[in-house]
PDB file of C-alpha atoms in Angstrom:
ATOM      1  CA  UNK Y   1       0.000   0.000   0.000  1.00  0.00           C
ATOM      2  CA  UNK Y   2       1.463   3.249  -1.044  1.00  0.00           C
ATOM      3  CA  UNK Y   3       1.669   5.903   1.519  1.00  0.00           C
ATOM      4  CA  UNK Y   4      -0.359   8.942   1.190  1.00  0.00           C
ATOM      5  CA  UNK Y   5       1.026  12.594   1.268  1.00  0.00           C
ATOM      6  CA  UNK Y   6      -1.084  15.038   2.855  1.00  0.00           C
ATOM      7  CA  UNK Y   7      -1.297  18.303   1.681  1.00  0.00           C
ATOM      8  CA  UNK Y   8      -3.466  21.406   3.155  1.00  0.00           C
ATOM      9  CA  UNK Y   9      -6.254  22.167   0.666  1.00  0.00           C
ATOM     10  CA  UNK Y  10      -5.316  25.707  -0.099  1.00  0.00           C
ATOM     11  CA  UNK Y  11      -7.592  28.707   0.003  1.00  0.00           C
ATOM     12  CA  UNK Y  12     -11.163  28.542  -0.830  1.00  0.00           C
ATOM     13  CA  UNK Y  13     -11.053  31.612  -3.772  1.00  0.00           C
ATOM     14  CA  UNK Y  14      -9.099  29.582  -6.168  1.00  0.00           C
ATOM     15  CA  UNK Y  15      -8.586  32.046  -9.668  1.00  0.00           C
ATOM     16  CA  UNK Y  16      -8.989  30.274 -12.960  1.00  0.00           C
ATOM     17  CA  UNK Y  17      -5.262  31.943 -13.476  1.00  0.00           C
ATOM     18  CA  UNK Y  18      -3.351  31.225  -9.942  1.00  0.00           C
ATOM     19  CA  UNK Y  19      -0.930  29.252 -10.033  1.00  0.00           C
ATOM     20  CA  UNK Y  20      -0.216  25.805  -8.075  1.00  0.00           C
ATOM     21  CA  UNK Y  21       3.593  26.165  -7.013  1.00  0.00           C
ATOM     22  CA  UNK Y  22       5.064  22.444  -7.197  1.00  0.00           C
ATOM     23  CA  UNK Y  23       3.081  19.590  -5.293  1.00  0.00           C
ATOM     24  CA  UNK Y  24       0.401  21.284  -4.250  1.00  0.00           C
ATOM     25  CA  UNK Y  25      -2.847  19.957  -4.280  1.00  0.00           C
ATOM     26  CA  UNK Y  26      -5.747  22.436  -4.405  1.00  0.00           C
ATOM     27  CA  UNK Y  27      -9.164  22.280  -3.820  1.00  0.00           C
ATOM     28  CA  UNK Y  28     -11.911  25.061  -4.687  1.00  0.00           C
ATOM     29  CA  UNK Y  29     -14.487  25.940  -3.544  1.00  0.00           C
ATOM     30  CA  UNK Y  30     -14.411  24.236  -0.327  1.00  0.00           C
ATOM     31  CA  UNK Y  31     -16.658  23.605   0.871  1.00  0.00           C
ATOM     32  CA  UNK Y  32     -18.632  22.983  -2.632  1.00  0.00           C
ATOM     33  CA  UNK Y  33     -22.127  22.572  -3.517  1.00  0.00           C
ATOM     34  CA  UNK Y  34     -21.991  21.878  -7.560  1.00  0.00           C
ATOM     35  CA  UNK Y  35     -18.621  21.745  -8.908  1.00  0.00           C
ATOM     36  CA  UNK Y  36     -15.260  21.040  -7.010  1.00  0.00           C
ATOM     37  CA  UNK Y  37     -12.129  22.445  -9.261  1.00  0.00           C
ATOM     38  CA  UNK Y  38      -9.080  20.535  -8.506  1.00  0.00           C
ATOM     39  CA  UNK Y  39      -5.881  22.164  -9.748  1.00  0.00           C
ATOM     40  CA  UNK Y  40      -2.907  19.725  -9.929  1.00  0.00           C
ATOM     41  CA  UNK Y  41       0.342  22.344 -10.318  1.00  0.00           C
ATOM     42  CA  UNK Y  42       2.497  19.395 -13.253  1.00  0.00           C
ATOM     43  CA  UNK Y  43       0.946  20.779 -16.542  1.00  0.00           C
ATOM     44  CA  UNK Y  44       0.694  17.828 -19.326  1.00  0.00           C
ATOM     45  CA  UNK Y  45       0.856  14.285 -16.713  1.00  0.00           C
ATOM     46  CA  UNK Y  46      -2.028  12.156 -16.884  1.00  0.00           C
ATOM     47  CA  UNK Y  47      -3.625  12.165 -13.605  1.00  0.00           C
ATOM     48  CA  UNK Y  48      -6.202   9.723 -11.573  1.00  0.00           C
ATOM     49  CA  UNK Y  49      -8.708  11.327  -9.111  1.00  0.00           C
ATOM     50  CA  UNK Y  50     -10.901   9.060  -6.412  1.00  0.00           C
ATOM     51  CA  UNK Y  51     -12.970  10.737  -4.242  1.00  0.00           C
ATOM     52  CA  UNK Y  52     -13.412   8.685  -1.201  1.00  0.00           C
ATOM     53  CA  UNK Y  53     -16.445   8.793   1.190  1.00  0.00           C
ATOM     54  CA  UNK Y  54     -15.992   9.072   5.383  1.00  0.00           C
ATOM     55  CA  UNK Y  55     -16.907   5.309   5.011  1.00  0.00           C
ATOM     56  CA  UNK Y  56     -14.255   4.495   2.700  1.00  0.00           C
ATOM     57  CA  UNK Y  57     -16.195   3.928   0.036  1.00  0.00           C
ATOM     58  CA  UNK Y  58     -15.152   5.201  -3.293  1.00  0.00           C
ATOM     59  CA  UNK Y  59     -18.113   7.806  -4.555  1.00  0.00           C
ATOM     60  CA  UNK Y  60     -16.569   9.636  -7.657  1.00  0.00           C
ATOM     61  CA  UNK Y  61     -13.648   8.485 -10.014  1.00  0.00           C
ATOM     62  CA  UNK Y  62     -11.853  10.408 -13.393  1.00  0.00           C
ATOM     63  CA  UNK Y  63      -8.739  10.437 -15.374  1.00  0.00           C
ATOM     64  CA  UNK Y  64      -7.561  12.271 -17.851  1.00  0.00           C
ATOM     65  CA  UNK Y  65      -4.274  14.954 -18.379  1.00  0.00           C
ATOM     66  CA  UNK Y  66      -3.573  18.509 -17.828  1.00  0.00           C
ATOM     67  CA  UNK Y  67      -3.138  20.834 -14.791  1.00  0.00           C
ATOM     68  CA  UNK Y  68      -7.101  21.456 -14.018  1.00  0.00           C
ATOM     69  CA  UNK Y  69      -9.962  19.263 -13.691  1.00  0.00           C
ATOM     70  CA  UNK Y  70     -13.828  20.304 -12.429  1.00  0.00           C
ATOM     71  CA  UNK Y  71     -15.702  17.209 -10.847  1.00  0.00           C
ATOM     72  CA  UNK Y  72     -19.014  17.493 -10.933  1.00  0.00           C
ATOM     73  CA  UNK Y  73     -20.077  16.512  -6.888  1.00  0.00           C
ATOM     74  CA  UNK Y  74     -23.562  17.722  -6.845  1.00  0.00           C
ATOM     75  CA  UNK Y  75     -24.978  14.169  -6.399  1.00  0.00           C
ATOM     76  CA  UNK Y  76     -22.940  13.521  -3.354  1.00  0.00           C
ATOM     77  CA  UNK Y  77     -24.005  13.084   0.172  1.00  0.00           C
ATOM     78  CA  UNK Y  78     -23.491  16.344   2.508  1.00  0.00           C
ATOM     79  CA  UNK Y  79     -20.315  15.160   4.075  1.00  0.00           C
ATOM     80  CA  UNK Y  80     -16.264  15.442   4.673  1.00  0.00           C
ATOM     81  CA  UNK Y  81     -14.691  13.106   1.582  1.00  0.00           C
ATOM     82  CA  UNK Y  82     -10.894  12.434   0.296  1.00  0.00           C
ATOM     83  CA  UNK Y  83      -9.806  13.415  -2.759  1.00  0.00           C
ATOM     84  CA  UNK Y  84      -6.588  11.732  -3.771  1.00  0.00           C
ATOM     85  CA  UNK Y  85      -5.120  12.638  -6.953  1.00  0.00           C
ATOM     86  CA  UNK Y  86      -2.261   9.759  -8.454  1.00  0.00           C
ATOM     87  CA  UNK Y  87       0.073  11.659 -11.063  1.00  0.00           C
ATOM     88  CA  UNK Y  88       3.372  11.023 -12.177  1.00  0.00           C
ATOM     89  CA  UNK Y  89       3.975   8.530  -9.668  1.00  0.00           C
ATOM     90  CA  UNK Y  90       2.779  10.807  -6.588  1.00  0.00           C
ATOM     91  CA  UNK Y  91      -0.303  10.075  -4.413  1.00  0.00           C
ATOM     92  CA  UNK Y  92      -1.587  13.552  -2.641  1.00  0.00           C
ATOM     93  CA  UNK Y  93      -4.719  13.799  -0.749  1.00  0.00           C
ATOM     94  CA  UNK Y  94      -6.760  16.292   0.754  1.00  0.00           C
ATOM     95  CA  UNK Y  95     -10.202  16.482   2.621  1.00  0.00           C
ATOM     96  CA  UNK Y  96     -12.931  18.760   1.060  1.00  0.00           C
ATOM     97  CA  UNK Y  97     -16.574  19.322   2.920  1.00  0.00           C
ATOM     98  CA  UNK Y  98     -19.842  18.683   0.198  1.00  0.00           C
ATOM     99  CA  UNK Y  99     -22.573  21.083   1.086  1.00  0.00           C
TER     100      UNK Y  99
END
């Protein structure tokens, strides 16, 4: 089992231009209602996101490339879930709250 690395889920007023400096894993909004944006700093790598319930049951999975990715987490339960993002070989997680 691969060891997670937790990040903090930075700032909730996340700008379609900011830049994610290195590792970082950011979350925005947060908490979120409709759409979570999850901005992944390495432009170009392929990346896996799972977003896992307080249960431990996995609720939400995509893939794709790039630096950006909006999940669409309007059917999900009001609740605390994990987001853990696999990309280049790194596993980062970080806790966002579902309205």
């Amino acid at each position: 089992l691969m060891e997670l690395e937790e990040y903090p889920c930075m700032g909730t007023d996340v700008g379609e231009h900011d830049r994610v400096k290195g590792n970082a894993l950011v979350l925005g909004p947060n908490p979120a209602s409709h759409d979570l944006n999850v901005f992944l700093g390495s432009e170009g790598l392929s990346w896996r996101i799972r977003i896992i319930s307080e249960l431990g049951t996995e609720v939400l999975t995509a893939s794709g490339a790039g630096s950006k990715v909006i999940l669409d987490v309007h059917d999900l339960a009001p609740g605390v879930y994990a987001v853990i993002a696999e990309q280049d070989k790194r596993i980062r997680s970080c806790r966002f709250v579902k309205e």
